[in-house]
Tab-separated table of C-alpha atoms in Angstrom:
chain	number	residue	atom	x	y	z
G	1	UNK	CA	0.152	-0.078	0.125
G	2	UNK	CA	1.654	3.350	-1.317
G	3	UNK	CA	1.361	6.206	1.534
G	4	UNK	CA	-0.008	9.595	0.153
G	5	UNK	CA	1.901	12.686	1.135
G	6	UNK	CA	1.147	12.770	5.210
G	7	UNK	CA	-1.257	15.413	6.538
G	8	UNK	CA	-0.095	18.722	7.399
G	9	UNK	CA	-0.359	19.799	10.896
G	10	UNK	CA	0.210	23.261	12.404
G	11	UNK	CA	1.106	23.818	15.922
G	12	UNK	CA	0.250	27.090	17.813
G	13	UNK	CA	1.356	26.610	21.481
G	14	UNK	CA	3.257	29.168	23.430
G	15	UNK	CA	4.685	26.759	26.304
G	16	UNK	CA	7.897	25.780	24.678
G	17	UNK	CA	7.862	22.322	26.188
G	18	UNK	CA	4.537	21.340	25.388
G	19	UNK	CA	5.069	22.802	21.966
G	20	UNK	CA	8.090	20.654	21.439
G	21	UNK	CA	6.392	17.466	22.786
G	22	UNK	CA	3.542	17.689	20.684
G	23	UNK	CA	5.180	18.362	17.604
G	24	UNK	CA	7.542	15.562	18.213
G	25	UNK	CA	4.804	13.163	19.114
G	26	UNK	CA	2.887	14.029	15.677
G	27	UNK	CA	5.995	13.709	13.712
G	28	UNK	CA	6.410	10.432	15.138
G	29	UNK	CA	3.186	9.567	14.229
G	30	UNK	CA	3.790	10.480	10.525
G	31	UNK	CA	2.413	13.666	10.166
G	32	UNK	CA	4.112	16.816	8.526
G	33	UNK	CA	4.344	19.247	11.502
G	34	UNK	CA	5.063	22.953	11.590
G	35	UNK	CA	4.900	25.082	14.848
G	36	UNK	CA	4.587	28.389	15.910
G	37	UNK	CA	4.560	30.183	19.558
G	38	UNK	CA	1.579	32.662	18.886
G	39	UNK	CA	-0.371	33.771	16.199
G	40	UNK	CA	1.212	36.808	14.975
G	41	UNK	CA	1.639	35.561	11.367
G	42	UNK	CA	-1.231	33.063	11.354
G	43	UNK	CA	-2.693	34.422	8.106
G	44	UNK	CA	0.419	33.948	6.433
G	45	UNK	CA	1.130	30.558	7.646
G	46	UNK	CA	-2.152	29.224	6.454
G	47	UNK	CA	-1.260	30.447	2.954
G	48	UNK	CA	2.243	29.172	3.053
G	49	UNK	CA	1.522	25.596	4.528
G	50	UNK	CA	-2.030	25.079	4.028
G	51	UNK	CA	-2.368	22.971	6.993
G	52	UNK	CA	-5.131	19.970	7.448
G	53	UNK	CA	-5.444	20.539	10.974
G	54	UNK	CA	-4.446	23.160	13.554
G	55	UNK	CA	-3.674	22.249	16.965
G	56	UNK	CA	-4.335	25.573	18.618
G	57	UNK	CA	-3.720	26.711	22.352
G	58	UNK	CA	-6.403	28.889	23.840
G	59	UNK	CA	-4.488	31.169	26.223
G	60	UNK	CA	-1.937	32.725	23.882
G	61	UNK	CA	0.300	35.965	23.937
G	62	UNK	CA	-1.452	38.634	21.594
G	63	UNK	CA	-4.482	37.056	19.913
G	64	UNK	CA	-6.089	34.334	22.006
G	65	UNK	CA	-7.074	30.968	20.552
G	66	UNK	CA	-10.735	31.986	20.118
G	67	UNK	CA	-9.834	34.847	17.856
G	68	UNK	CA	-7.561	32.752	15.905
G	69	UNK	CA	-9.954	29.955	15.405
G	70	UNK	CA	-12.349	32.827	13.929
G	71	UNK	CA	-9.469	33.772	11.450
G	72	UNK	CA	-8.973	30.163	10.557
G	73	UNK	CA	-12.835	29.272	9.861
G	74	UNK	CA	-12.894	32.388	7.741
G	75	UNK	CA	-9.807	31.575	5.632
G	76	UNK	CA	-9.267	27.499	5.799
G	77	UNK	CA	-10.967	24.281	5.906
G	78	UNK	CA	-8.509	22.911	8.123
G	79	UNK	CA	-9.481	20.911	11.038
G	80	UNK	CA	-9.128	22.644	14.594
G	81	UNK	CA	-8.107	20.779	17.794
G	82	UNK	CA	-8.033	23.429	20.754
G	83	UNK	CA	-5.808	22.990	23.801
G	84	UNK	CA	-6.233	24.672	27.108
G	85	UNK	CA	-5.734	24.525	30.745
G	86	UNK	CA	-9.318	25.638	31.247
G	87	UNK	CA	-11.800	22.767	32.078
G	88	UNK	CA	-14.865	24.792	32.135
G	89	UNK	CA	-17.739	23.514	30.277
G	90	UNK	CA	-18.208	26.978	28.865
G	91	UNK	CA	-15.186	27.415	27.516
G	92	UNK	CA	-15.474	24.044	25.662
G	93	UNK	CA	-18.838	25.032	24.449
G	94	UNK	CA	-17.414	28.169	23.100
G	95	UNK	CA	-14.539	26.703	21.250
G	96	UNK	CA	-16.731	24.039	19.963
G	97	UNK	CA	-19.433	26.498	19.067
G	98	UNK	CA	-17.225	28.839	17.268
G	99	UNK	CA	-16.075	26.001	14.910
G	100	UNK	CA	-13.496	23.838	16.762
G	101	UNK	CA	-13.605	20.220	15.863
G	102	UNK	CA	-12.214	18.916	19.269
G	103	UNK	CA	-11.213	19.991	22.569
G	104	UNK	CA	-8.292	18.718	24.821
G	105	UNK	CA	-7.655	19.979	28.335
G	106	UNK	CA	-4.330	20.083	29.838
G	107	UNK	CA	-2.714	18.215	31.031
G	108	UNK	CA	-3.331	15.448	28.297
G	109	UNK	CA	-1.415	12.187	27.414
G	110	UNK	CA	0.548	12.755	23.928
G	111	UNK	CA	-1.002	9.294	22.520
G	112	UNK	CA	-4.681	10.528	23.163
G	113	UNK	CA	-3.964	13.766	21.628
G	114	UNK	CA	-2.701	12.076	18.461
G	115	UNK	CA	-5.509	9.944	18.378
G	116	UNK	CA	-7.741	13.156	18.695
G	117	UNK	CA	-6.115	14.673	15.524
G	118	UNK	CA	-6.242	11.472	13.630
G	119	UNK	CA	-9.867	11.030	14.415
G	120	UNK	CA	-10.618	14.836	13.249
G	121	UNK	CA	-8.418	14.197	10.152
G	122	UNK	CA	-10.521	11.031	9.608
G	123	UNK	CA	-13.968	12.978	9.536
G	124	UNK	CA	-12.184	15.393	7.249
G	125	UNK	CA	-11.129	12.591	4.910
G	126	UNK	CA	-7.439	13.481	5.141
G	127	UNK	CA	-6.011	10.438	7.342
G	128	UNK	CA	-3.390	7.905	5.984
G	129	UNK	CA	-4.150	4.369	5.046
G	130	UNK	CA	-3.830	1.648	7.617
G	131	UNK	CA	-0.270	0.486	8.710
G	132	UNK	CA	0.554	-2.805	7.664
G	133	UNK	CA	3.381	-5.173	9.207
G	134	UNK	CA	3.588	-8.026	7.117
G	135	UNK	CA	-0.003	-9.812	7.514
G	136	UNK	CA	-1.034	-7.451	10.340
G	137	UNK	CA	-3.057	-4.428	9.297
G	138	UNK	CA	-3.691	-1.653	11.989
G	139	UNK	CA	-6.811	0.144	10.886
G	140	UNK	CA	-5.595	3.546	12.697
G	141	UNK	CA	-8.853	4.915	11.577
G	142	UNK	CA	-11.344	2.139	12.423
G	143	UNK	CA	-9.533	1.727	15.716
G	144	UNK	CA	-8.706	-2.090	14.831
G	145	UNK	CA	-6.123	-4.750	14.052
G	146	UNK	CA	-6.515	-7.598	11.588
G	147	UNK	CA	-4.119	-10.588	11.489
G	148	UNK	CA	-4.357	-12.267	8.408
G	149	UNK	CA	-8.098	-13.361	8.065
G	150	UNK	CA	-8.781	-12.559	11.652
G	151	UNK	CA	-9.689	-9.751	13.744
G	152	UNK	CA	-7.666	-9.337	16.891
G	153	UNK	CA	-9.699	-8.612	19.977
G	154	UNK	CA	-7.748	-6.145	22.161
G	155	UNK	CA	-8.642	-4.150	25.404
G	156	UNK	CA	-8.319	-0.258	25.108
G	157	UNK	CA	-5.024	-0.280	26.771
G	158	UNK	CA	-3.617	-2.904	24.634
G	159	UNK	CA	-4.894	-0.983	21.417
G	160	UNK	CA	-3.294	2.191	22.776
G	161	UNK	CA	-0.054	0.190	23.043
G	162	UNK	CA	-0.343	-1.247	19.771
G	163	UNK	CA	-1.153	2.156	18.071
G	164	UNK	CA	1.877	3.730	19.676
G	165	UNK	CA	4.062	0.734	18.526
G	166	UNK	CA	2.442	1.294	14.716
G	167	UNK	CA	3.273	5.114	15.266
G	168	UNK	CA	7.067	4.024	15.578
G	169	UNK	CA	7.239	1.226	13.130
G	170	UNK	CA	10.586	-0.177	12.586
G	171	UNK	CA	12.004	2.099	15.516
G	172	UNK	CA	13.138	0.777	18.872
G	173	UNK	CA	11.037	2.401	21.583
G	174	UNK	CA	11.955	1.846	25.541
G	175	UNK	CA	9.618	1.213	28.106
G	176	UNK	CA	9.625	4.763	29.327
G	177	UNK	CA	8.534	5.898	26.092
G	178	UNK	CA	5.892	3.706	26.023
G	179	UNK	CA	4.808	4.406	29.495
G	180	UNK	CA	4.813	8.306	28.959
G	181	UNK	CA	2.732	7.938	25.748
G	182	UNK	CA	0.323	5.302	26.817
G	183	UNK	CA	-0.110	6.129	30.665
G	184	UNK	CA	1.191	9.626	30.981
G	185	UNK	CA	4.346	8.943	33.234
G	186	UNK	CA	7.596	7.288	32.681
G	187	UNK	CA	9.453	7.068	35.918
G	188	UNK	CA	7.808	4.099	37.569
G	189	UNK	CA	5.547	0.831	37.151
G	190	UNK	CA	7.627	-0.483	33.867
G	191	UNK	CA	5.582	-3.861	34.566
G	192	UNK	CA	2.796	-2.107	32.966
G	193	UNK	CA	4.236	-1.989	29.672
G	194	UNK	CA	5.770	-5.857	30.039
G	195	UNK	CA	2.183	-7.319	31.087
G	196	UNK	CA	0.594	-5.431	28.149
G	197	UNK	CA	3.284	-6.176	25.503
G	198	UNK	CA	3.183	-9.794	26.945
G	199	UNK	CA	-0.736	-10.007	26.314
G	200	UNK	CA	-0.599	-8.186	23.030
G	201	UNK	CA	2.057	-10.342	21.829
G	202	UNK	CA	0.109	-13.545	22.694
G	203	UNK	CA	-3.154	-12.230	21.033
G	204	UNK	CA	-1.135	-11.340	17.713
G	205	UNK	CA	0.877	-14.702	17.754
G	206	UNK	CA	-2.377	-16.610	17.740
G	207	UNK	CA	-3.091	-15.349	14.132
G	208	UNK	CA	0.450	-15.188	12.565
G	209	UNK	CA	4.645	-14.920	13.217
G	210	UNK	CA	5.873	-12.614	15.744
G	211	UNK	CA	6.092	-8.912	14.676
G	212	UNK	CA	6.392	-7.164	17.880
G	213	UNK	CA	9.994	-8.004	19.241
G	214	UNK	CA	12.089	-7.419	22.428
G	215	UNK	CA	15.485	-5.542	21.683
G	216	UNK	CA	17.433	-6.804	24.852
G	217	UNK	CA	18.553	-3.633	27.037
G	218	UNK	CA	16.628	-1.355	24.703
G	219	UNK	CA	13.215	-1.915	24.732
G	220	UNK	CA	10.622	-3.280	21.691
G	221	UNK	CA	10.359	-2.671	18.039
G	222	UNK	CA	7.299	-3.511	15.790
G	223	UNK	CA	8.367	-5.051	12.555
G	224	UNK	CA	7.886	-7.637	10.058
G	225	UNK	CA	11.649	-9.274	10.268
G	226	UNK	CA	13.131	-10.638	13.253
């Protein structure tokens, strides 16, 4: 299956640590990502990059996220996922009412944000095809996995773990990286990863050869060859 050009995502977030983490997570998931610390040049950025989706913080220096959302809706068909530290229902309803496609409250888990971005792109018809690893097909859009002729029944956590490996196909990822992406912390409870990987591997191997490999001293890698 040939991959089309990856969806373009523009991240507007003034907190550098969050901006860098979001940009990295989206890039690792296969998106083409640009980022800015504010909306000072939003109009020009929309013309230059023609993003498929904008990840937009609400509390920004200068024009806030709601004002920038109105600019986007006047000039672009891009999807919009808003980020905010405000968890009040009124703020969320305001953002959605003014045209945002989804609303993520800080603090958030990066894997969840990637899933939300993917879901919005799916609704706008701009997602990439499923990830294929040998006979294993991971349907990112549909939220399911199929190995050969059989559907693989997974819990929600097992799916998140598999999705993270799919987003990093052919790359070794550590237990800490998986913990941070799926559970939101990486300094404790590595056995969570071990238990879920063991169960996930057993379910996959019930339908075909091993594709989720352990790399001693480093972590795990999802690939079709040993």
